[in-house]
Tab-separated table of C-alpha atoms and ligand atoms in Angstrom:
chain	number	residue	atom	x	y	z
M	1	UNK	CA	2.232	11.941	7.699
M	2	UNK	CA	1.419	9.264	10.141
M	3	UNK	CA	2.192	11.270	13.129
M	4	UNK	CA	-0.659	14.068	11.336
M	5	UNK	CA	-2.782	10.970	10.842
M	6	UNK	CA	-2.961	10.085	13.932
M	7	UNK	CA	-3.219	13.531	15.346
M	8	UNK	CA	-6.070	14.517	13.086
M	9	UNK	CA	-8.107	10.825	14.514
M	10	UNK	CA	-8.232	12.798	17.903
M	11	UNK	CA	-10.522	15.766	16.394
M	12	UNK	CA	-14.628	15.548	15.596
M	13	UNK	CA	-13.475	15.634	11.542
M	14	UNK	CA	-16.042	14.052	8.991
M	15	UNK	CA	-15.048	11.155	6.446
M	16	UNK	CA	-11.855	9.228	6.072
M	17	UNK	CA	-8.489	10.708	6.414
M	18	UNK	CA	-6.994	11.652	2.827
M	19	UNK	CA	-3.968	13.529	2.865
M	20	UNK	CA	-2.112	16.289	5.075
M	21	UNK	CA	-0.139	19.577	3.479
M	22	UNK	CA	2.070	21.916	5.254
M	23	UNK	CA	0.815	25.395	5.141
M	24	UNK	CA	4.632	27.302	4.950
M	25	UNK	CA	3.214	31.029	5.555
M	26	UNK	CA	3.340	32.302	9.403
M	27	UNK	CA	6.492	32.448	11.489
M	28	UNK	CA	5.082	30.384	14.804
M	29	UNK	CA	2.812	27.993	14.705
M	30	UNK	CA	2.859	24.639	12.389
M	31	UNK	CA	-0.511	24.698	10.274
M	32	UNK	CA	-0.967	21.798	8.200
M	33	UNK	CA	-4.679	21.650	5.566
M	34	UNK	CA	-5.621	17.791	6.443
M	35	UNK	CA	-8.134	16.408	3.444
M	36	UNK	CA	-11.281	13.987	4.390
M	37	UNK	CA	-13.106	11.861	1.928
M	38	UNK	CA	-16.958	12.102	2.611
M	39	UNK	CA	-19.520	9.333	1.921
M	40	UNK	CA	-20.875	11.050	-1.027
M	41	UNK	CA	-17.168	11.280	-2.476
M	42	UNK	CA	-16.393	14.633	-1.783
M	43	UNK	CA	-13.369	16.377	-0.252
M	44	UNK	CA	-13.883	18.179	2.886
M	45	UNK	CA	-10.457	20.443	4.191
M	46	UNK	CA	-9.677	21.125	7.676
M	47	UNK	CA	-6.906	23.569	9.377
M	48	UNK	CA	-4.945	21.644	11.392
M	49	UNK	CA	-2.752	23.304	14.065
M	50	UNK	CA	0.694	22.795	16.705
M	51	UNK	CA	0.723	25.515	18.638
M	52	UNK	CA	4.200	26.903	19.434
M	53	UNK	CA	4.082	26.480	23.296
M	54	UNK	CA	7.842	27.778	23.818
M	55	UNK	CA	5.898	31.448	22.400
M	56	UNK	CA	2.058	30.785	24.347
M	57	UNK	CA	3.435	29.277	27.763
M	58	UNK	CA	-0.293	28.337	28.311
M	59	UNK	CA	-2.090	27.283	25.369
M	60	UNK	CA	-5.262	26.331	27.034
M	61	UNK	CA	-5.550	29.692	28.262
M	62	UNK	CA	-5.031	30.606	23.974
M	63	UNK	CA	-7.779	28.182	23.428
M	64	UNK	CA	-10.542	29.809	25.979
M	65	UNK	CA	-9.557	33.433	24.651
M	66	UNK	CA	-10.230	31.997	21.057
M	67	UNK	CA	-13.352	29.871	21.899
M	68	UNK	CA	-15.069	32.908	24.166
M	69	UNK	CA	-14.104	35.344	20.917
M	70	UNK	CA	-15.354	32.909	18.333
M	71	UNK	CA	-19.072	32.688	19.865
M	72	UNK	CA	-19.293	35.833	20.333
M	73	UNK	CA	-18.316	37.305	16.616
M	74	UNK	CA	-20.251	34.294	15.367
M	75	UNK	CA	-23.668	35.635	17.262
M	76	UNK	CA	-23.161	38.748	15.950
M	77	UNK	CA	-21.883	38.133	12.961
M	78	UNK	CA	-25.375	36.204	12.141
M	79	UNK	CA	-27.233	39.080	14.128
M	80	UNK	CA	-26.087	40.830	11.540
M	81	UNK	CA	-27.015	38.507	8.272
M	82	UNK	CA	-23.841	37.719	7.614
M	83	UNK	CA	-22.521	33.563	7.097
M	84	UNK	CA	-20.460	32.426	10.825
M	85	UNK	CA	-19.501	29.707	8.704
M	86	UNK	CA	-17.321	32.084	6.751
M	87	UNK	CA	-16.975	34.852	8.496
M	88	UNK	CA	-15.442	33.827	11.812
M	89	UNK	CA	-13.282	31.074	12.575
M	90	UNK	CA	-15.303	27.649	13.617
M	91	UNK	CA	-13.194	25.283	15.886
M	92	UNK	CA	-13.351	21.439	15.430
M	93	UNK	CA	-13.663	19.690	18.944
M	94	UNK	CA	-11.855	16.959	20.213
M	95	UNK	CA	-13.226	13.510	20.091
M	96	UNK	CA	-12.454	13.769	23.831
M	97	UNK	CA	-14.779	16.984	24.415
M	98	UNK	CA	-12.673	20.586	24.326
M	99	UNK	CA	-10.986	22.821	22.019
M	100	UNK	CA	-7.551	21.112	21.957
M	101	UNK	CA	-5.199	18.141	22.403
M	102	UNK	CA	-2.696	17.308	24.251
M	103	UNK	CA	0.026	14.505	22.737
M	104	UNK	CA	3.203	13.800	23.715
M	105	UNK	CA	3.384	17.417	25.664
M	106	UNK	CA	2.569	19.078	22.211
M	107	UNK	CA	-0.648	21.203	21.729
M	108	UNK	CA	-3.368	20.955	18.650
M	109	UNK	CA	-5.975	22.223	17.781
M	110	UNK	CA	-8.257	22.543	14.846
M	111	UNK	CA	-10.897	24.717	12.488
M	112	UNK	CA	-12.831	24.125	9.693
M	113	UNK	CA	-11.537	25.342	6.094
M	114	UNK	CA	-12.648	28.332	4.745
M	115	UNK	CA	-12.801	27.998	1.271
M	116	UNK	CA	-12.959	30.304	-2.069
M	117	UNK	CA	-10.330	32.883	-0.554
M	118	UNK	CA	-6.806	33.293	-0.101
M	119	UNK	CA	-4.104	34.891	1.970
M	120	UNK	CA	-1.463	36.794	0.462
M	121	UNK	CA	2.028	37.891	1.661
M	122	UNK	CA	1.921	41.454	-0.614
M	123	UNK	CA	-0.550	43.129	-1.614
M	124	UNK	CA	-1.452	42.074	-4.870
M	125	UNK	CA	-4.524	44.433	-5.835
M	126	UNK	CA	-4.828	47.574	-3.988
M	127	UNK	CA	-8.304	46.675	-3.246
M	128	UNK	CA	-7.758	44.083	-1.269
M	129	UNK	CA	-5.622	46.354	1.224
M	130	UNK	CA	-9.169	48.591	0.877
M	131	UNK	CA	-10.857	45.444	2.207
M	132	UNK	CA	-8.394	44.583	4.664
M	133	UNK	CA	-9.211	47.520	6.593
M	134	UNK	CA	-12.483	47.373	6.452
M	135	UNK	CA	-12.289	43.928	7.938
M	136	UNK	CA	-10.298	44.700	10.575
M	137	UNK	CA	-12.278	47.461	11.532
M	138	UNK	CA	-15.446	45.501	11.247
M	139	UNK	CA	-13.544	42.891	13.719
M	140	UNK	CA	-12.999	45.652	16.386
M	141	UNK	CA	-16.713	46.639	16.196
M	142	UNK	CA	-18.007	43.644	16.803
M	143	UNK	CA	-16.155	43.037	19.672
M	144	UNK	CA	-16.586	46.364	20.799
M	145	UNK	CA	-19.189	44.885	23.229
M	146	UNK	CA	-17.027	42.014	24.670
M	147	UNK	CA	-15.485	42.242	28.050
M	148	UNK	CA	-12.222	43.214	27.422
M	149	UNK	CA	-11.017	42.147	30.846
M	150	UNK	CA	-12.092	38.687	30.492
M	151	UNK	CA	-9.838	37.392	28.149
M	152	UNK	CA	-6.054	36.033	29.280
M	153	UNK	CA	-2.476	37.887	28.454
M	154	UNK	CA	-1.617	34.968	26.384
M	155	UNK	CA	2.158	36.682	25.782
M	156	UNK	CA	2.144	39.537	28.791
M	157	UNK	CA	3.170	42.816	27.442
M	158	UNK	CA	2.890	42.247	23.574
M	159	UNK	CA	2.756	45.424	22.519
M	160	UNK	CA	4.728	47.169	24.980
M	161	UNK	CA	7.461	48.798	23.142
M	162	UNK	CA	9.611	50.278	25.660
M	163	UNK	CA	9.822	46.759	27.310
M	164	UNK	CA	10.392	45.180	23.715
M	165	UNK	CA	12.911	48.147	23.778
M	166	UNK	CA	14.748	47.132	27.088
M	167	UNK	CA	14.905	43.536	25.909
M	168	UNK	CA	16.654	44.653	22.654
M	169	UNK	CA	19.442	46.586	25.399
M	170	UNK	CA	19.609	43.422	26.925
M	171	UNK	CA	20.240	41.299	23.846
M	172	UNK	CA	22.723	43.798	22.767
M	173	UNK	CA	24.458	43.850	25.796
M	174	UNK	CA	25.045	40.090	25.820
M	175	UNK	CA	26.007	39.268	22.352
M	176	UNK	CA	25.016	36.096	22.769
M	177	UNK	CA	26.025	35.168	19.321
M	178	UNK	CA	28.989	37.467	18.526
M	179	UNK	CA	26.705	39.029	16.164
M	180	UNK	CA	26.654	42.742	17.572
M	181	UNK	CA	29.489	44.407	15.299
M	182	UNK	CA	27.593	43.411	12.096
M	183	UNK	CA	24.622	44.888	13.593
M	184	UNK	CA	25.527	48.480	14.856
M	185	UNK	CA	23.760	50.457	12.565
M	186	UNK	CA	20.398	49.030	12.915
M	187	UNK	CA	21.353	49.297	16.730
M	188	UNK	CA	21.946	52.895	16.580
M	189	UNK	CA	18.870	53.344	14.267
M	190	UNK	CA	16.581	51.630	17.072
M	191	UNK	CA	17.961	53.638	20.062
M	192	UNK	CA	17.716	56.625	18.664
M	193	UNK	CA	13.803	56.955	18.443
M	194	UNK	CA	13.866	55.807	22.183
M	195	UNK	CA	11.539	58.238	22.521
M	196	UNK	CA	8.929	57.096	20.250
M	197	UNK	CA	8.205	53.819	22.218
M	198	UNK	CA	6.752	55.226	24.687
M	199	UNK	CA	4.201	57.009	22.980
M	200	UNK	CA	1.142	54.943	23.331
M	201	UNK	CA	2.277	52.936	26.497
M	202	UNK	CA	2.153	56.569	28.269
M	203	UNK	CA	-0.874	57.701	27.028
M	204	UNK	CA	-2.626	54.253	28.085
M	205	UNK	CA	-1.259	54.765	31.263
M	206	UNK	CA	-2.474	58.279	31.668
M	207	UNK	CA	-6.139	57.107	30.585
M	208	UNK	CA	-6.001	58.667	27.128
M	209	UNK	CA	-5.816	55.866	25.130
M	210	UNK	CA	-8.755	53.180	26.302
M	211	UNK	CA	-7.479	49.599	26.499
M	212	UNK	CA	-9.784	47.638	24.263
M	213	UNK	CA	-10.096	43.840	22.721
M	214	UNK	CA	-7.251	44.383	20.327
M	215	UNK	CA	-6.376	41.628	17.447
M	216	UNK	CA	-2.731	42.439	17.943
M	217	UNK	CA	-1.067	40.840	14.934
M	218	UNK	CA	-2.618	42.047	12.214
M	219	UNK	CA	-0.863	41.400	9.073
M	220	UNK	CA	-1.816	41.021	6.133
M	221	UNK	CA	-1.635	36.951	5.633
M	222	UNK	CA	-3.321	36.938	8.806
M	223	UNK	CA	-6.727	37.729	6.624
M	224	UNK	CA	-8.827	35.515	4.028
M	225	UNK	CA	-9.512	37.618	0.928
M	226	UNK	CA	-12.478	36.218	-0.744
M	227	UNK	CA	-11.313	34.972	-4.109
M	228	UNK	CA	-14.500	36.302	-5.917
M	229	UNK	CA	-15.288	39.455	-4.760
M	230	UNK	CA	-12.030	40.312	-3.280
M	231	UNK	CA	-13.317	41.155	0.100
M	232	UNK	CA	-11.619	40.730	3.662
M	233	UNK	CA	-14.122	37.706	4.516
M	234	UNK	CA	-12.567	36.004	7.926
M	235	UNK	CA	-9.536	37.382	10.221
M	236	UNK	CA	-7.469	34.083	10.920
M	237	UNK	CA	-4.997	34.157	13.790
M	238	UNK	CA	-6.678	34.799	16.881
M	239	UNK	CA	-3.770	33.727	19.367
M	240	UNK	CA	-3.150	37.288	20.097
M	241	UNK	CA	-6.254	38.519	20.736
M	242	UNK	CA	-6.072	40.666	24.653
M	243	UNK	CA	-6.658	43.626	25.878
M	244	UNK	CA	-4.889	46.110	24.278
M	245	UNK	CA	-5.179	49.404	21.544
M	246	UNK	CA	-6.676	49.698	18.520
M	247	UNK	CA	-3.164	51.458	17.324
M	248	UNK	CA	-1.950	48.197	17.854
M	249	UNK	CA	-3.850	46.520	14.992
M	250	UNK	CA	-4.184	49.644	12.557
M	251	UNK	CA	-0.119	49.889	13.146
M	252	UNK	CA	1.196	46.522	12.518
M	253	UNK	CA	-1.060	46.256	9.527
M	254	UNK	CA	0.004	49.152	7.902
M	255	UNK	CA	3.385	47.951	8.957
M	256	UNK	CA	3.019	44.808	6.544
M	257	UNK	CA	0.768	44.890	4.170
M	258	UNK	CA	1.690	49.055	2.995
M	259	UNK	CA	5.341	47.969	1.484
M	260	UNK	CA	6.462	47.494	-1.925
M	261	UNK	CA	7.825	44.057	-1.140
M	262	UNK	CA	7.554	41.315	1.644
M	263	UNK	CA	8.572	41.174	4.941
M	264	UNK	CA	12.525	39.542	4.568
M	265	UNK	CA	13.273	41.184	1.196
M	266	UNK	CA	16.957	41.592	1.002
M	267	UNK	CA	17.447	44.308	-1.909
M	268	UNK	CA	16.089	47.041	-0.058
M	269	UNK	CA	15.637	49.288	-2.847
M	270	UNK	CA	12.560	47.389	-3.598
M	271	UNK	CA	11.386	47.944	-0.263
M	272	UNK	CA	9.214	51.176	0.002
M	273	UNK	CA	6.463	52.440	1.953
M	274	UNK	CA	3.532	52.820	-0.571
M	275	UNK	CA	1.433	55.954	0.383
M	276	UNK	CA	-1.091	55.036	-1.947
M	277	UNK	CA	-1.630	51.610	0.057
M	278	UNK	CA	-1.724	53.314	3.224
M	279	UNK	CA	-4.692	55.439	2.088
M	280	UNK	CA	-6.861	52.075	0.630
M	281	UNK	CA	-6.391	50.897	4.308
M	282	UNK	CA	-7.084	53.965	6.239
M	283	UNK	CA	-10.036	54.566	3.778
M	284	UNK	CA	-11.679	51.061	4.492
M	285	UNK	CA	-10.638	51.056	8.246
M	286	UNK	CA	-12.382	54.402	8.559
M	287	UNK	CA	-15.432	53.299	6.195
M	288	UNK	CA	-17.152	51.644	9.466
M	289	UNK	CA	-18.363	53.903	12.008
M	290	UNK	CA	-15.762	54.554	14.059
M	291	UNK	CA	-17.622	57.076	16.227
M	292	UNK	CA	-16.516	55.661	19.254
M	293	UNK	CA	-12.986	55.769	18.734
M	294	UNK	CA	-11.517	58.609	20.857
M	295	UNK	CA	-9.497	61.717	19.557
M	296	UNK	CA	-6.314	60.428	20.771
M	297	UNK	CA	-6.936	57.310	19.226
M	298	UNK	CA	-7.271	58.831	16.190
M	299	UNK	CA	-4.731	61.572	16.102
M	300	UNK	CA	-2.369	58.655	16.750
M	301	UNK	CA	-3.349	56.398	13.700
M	302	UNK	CA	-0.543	57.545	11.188
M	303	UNK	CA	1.843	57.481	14.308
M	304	UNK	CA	0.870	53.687	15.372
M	305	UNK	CA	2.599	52.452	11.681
M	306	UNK	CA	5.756	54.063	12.630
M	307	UNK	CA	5.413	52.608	16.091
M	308	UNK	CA	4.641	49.254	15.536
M	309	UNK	CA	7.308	48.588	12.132
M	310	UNK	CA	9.829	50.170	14.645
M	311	UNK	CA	8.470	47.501	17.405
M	312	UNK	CA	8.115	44.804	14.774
M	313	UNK	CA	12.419	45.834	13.678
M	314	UNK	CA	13.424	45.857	16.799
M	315	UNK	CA	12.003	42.250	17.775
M	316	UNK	CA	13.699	40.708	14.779
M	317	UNK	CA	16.990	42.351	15.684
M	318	UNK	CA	17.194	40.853	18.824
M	319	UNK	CA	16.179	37.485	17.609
M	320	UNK	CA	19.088	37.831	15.523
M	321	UNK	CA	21.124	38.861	18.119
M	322	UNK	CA	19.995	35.950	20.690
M	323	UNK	CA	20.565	33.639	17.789
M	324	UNK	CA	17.189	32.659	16.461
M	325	UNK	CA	15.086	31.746	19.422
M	326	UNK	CA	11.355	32.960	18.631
M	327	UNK	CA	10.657	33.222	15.161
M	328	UNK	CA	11.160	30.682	12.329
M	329	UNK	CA	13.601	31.111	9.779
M	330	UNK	CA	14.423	29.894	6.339
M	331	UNK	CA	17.967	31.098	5.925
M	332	UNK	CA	20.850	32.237	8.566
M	333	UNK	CA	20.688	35.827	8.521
M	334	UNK	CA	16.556	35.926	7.656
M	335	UNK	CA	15.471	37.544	10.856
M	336	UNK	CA	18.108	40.320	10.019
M	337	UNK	CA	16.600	40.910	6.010
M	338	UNK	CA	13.137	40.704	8.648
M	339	UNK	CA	14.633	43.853	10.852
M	340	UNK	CA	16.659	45.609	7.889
M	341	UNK	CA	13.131	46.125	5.626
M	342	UNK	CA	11.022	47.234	8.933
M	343	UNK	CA	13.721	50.151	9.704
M	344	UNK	CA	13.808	50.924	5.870
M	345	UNK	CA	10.123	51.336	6.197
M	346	UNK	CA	10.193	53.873	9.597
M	347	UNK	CA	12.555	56.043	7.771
M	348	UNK	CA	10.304	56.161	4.570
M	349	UNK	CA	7.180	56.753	6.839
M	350	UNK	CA	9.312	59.013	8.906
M	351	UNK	CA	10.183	61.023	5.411
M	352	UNK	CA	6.090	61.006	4.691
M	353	UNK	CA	4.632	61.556	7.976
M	354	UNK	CA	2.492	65.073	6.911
M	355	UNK	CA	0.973	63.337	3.974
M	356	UNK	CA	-0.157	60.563	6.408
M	357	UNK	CA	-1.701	62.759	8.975
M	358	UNK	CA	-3.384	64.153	6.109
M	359	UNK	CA	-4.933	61.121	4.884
M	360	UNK	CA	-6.227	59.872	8.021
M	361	UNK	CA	-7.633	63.274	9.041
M	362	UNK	CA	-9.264	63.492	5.302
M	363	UNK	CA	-10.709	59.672	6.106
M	364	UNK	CA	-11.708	60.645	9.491
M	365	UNK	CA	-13.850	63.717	8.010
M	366	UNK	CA	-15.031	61.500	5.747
M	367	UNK	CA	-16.571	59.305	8.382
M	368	UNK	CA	-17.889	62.128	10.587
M	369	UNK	CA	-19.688	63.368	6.920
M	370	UNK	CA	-21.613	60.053	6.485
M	371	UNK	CA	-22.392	59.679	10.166
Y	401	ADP	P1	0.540	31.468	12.258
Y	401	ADP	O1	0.251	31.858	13.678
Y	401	ADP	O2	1.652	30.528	12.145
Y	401	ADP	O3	0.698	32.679	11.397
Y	401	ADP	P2	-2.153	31.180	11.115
Y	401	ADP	O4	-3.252	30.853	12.073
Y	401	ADP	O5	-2.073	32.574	10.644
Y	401	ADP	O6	-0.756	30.668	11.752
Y	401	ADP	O7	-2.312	30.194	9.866
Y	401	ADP	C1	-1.337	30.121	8.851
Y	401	ADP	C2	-2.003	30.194	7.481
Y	401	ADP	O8	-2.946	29.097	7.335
Y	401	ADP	C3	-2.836	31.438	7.208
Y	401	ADP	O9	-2.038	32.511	6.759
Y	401	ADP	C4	-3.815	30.950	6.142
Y	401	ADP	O10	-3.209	30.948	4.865
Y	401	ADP	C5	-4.056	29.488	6.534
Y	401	ADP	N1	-5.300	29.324	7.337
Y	401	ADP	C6	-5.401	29.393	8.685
Y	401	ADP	N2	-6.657	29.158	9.092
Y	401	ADP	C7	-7.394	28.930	7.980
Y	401	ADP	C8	-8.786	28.580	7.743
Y	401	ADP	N3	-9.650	28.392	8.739
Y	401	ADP	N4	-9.178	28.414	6.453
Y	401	ADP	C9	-8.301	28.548	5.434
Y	401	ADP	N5	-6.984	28.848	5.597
Y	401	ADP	C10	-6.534	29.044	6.843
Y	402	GN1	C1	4.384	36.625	14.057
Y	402	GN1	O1	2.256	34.226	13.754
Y	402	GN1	P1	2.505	35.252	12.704
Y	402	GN1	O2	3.501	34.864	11.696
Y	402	GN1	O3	1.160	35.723	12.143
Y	402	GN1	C2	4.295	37.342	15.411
Y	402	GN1	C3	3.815	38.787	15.205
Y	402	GN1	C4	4.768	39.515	14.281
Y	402	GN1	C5	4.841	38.749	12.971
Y	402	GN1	C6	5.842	39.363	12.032
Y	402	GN1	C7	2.734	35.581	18.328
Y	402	GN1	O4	3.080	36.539	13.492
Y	402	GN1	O5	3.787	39.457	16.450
Y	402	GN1	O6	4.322	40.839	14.043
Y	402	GN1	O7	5.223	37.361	13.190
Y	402	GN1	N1	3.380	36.624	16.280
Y	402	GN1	C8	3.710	36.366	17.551
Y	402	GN1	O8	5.622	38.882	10.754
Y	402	GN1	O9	4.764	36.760	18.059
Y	403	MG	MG1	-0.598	34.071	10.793
């Protein structure tokens, strides 16, 4: 507490220090909500953030990404009549001028609180996943007009699967923890849709999927749903935002917030992929005008979820395998319950893959109707 204390003096916050809480949902940074007494007797809540520098190798580089991002979504966002104050995150300076400390080689930074919403780890109210994609979408529009090529690779090749694939080979190969044997049938289950990682890395490479100012980790918790009119109001976690594809961001939602149960469930008979919840989010991603998005973009929507909960499976398993290194976990074998429900979910999706097609093209028709 004194430690946050003292952290939390080096940031522009208002009133006297209260009290700090951990924040326990996200798997790499530490986010603590500090609490400051005003003049007037009021609280006033800030997000206060360590940024996990053995994942972002150059956190001032995260910080300009997220600053340049911010300003611009906040112009527009009040170009458009909407609240910045809500609607965007709104960094808290350093008393020393910039966007982040350094103490005692560890990196902080800082945003106001947005209150009257929530995140959630499941879906609680279909709604909401409704919502979710219409926020998402909303959040690619508006930085449809940002210079995609200005921003930094905060984690180089994020999203590239085949990579993510080779460094699974590599982890198995090594066996750095002895842990291979118990692991064989997830193994086999990854290698043998080889294939399917290169889907989207090809067709960016042959120019028919555009590279554009992509979210990348899209999840579910990683969006504030207003508590009153259940709406997607602010997308949080903007370490990841880079150049990359929209299939990204509609995939690795999909991936998360369209199960039956969360992330590390370990009965995996309660872990389903819920068709219904994938056509609330395709029907409120689709609900903006999404014009501009090309046809391979969009013939490749359904695909993307199967792409990026095989990506997402395959990046816990070899955590597990290297013993632990990259995300946190609350129990030994939690980044295996992490891989075991994201393979469950490829083979449902797998099993339902005509209905999805259908749903997106029925959304996409949808949108073309009420352009
Ligand atoms: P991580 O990278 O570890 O996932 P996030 O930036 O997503 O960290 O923050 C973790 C959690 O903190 C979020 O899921 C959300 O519940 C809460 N949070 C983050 N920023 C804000 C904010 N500005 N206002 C309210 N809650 C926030
Ligand atoms: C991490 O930071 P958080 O918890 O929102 C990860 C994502 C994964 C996700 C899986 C920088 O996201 O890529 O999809 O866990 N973020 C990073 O839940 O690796
Ligand atoms: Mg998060």
């Amino acid at each position: 507490m004194e430690k946050l204390q003292s952290i939390a003096g080096l940031f522009q916050f208002s009133g006297d220090f209260l009290e700090a809480e951990v924040c326990h949902s996200g798997h790499i940074n530490d986010t603590y909500v500090v609490t400051y007494r005003q003049s007037d007797g009021s609280r006033l809540r800030y997000i206060l953030q360590r940024i996990n520098s053995n994942v972002f190798k150059k956190p001032a580089e995260v910080m300009a990404n997220i600053q340049a991002v911010t300003a611009h979504l906040r112009k527009k966002i009040a170009a458009a009549g909407g609240d910045p104050e809500r609607e965007t995150l709104n960094l808290i300076l350093a008393k020393a001028g910039g966007s982040f400390v350094e103490a005692d080689g560890e990196f902080w930074r800082a945003y106001k609180f947005i209150e009257g919403a929530k995140t959630y780890q499941t879906v609680q109210d279909p709604a909401h996943f409704y919502h979710a994609g219409k926020a998402f979408g909303r959040f690619q529009l508006l930085l449809q007009d940002f210079p995609a090529e200005t921003l930094y690779e905060t984690i180089p090749n994020f999203h590239n699967t085949p990579k993510r694939l080779g460094d699974l080979r590599r982890a198995v190969e090594a066996d750095a923890c002895g842990r291979l044997a118990e692991v064989q049938r997830e193994v086999d289950f990854v290698f043998a849709r080889a294939e399917d990682t290169k889907v989207v890395v090809d067709a960016i490479a042959e120019g028919a999927i555009p590279l554009r100012v992509t979210h990348n980790d899209t999840k579910f918790d990683n969006i504030l749903i207003d508590d009153l009119t259940g709406e997607g109001i602010c997308v949080l976690d903007l370490d990841t935002v880079m150049p990359g594809s929209y299939l990204y961001d509609f995939g690795d939602a999909i991936r998360f917030g369209a199960s039956t149960a969360a992330e590390d469930e370990q009965d995996l008979s309660k872990v389903n992929f819920d068709i219904n919840l994938f056509r609330q989010f395709t029907e409120g991603y689709l609900s903006n005008d999404m014009r501009f998005m090309t046809p391979a973009e969009l013939e490749n929507l359904a695909f993307s979820a199967r792409l990026i909960t095989l990506e997402c499976g395959m990046r816990f398993l070899e955590d597990y395998l290297n013993g632990d290194k990259y995300f946190r976990i609350h129990r030994p074998q939690h980044n295996l319950d992490r891989a075991r429900t994201q393979f469950k979910l490829v083979a449902d999706m797998e099993a339902q893959f005509d209905e999805m097609r259908r749903i997106v093209d029925a959304a996409v028709m949808e949108g073309s109707r009420r352009a």
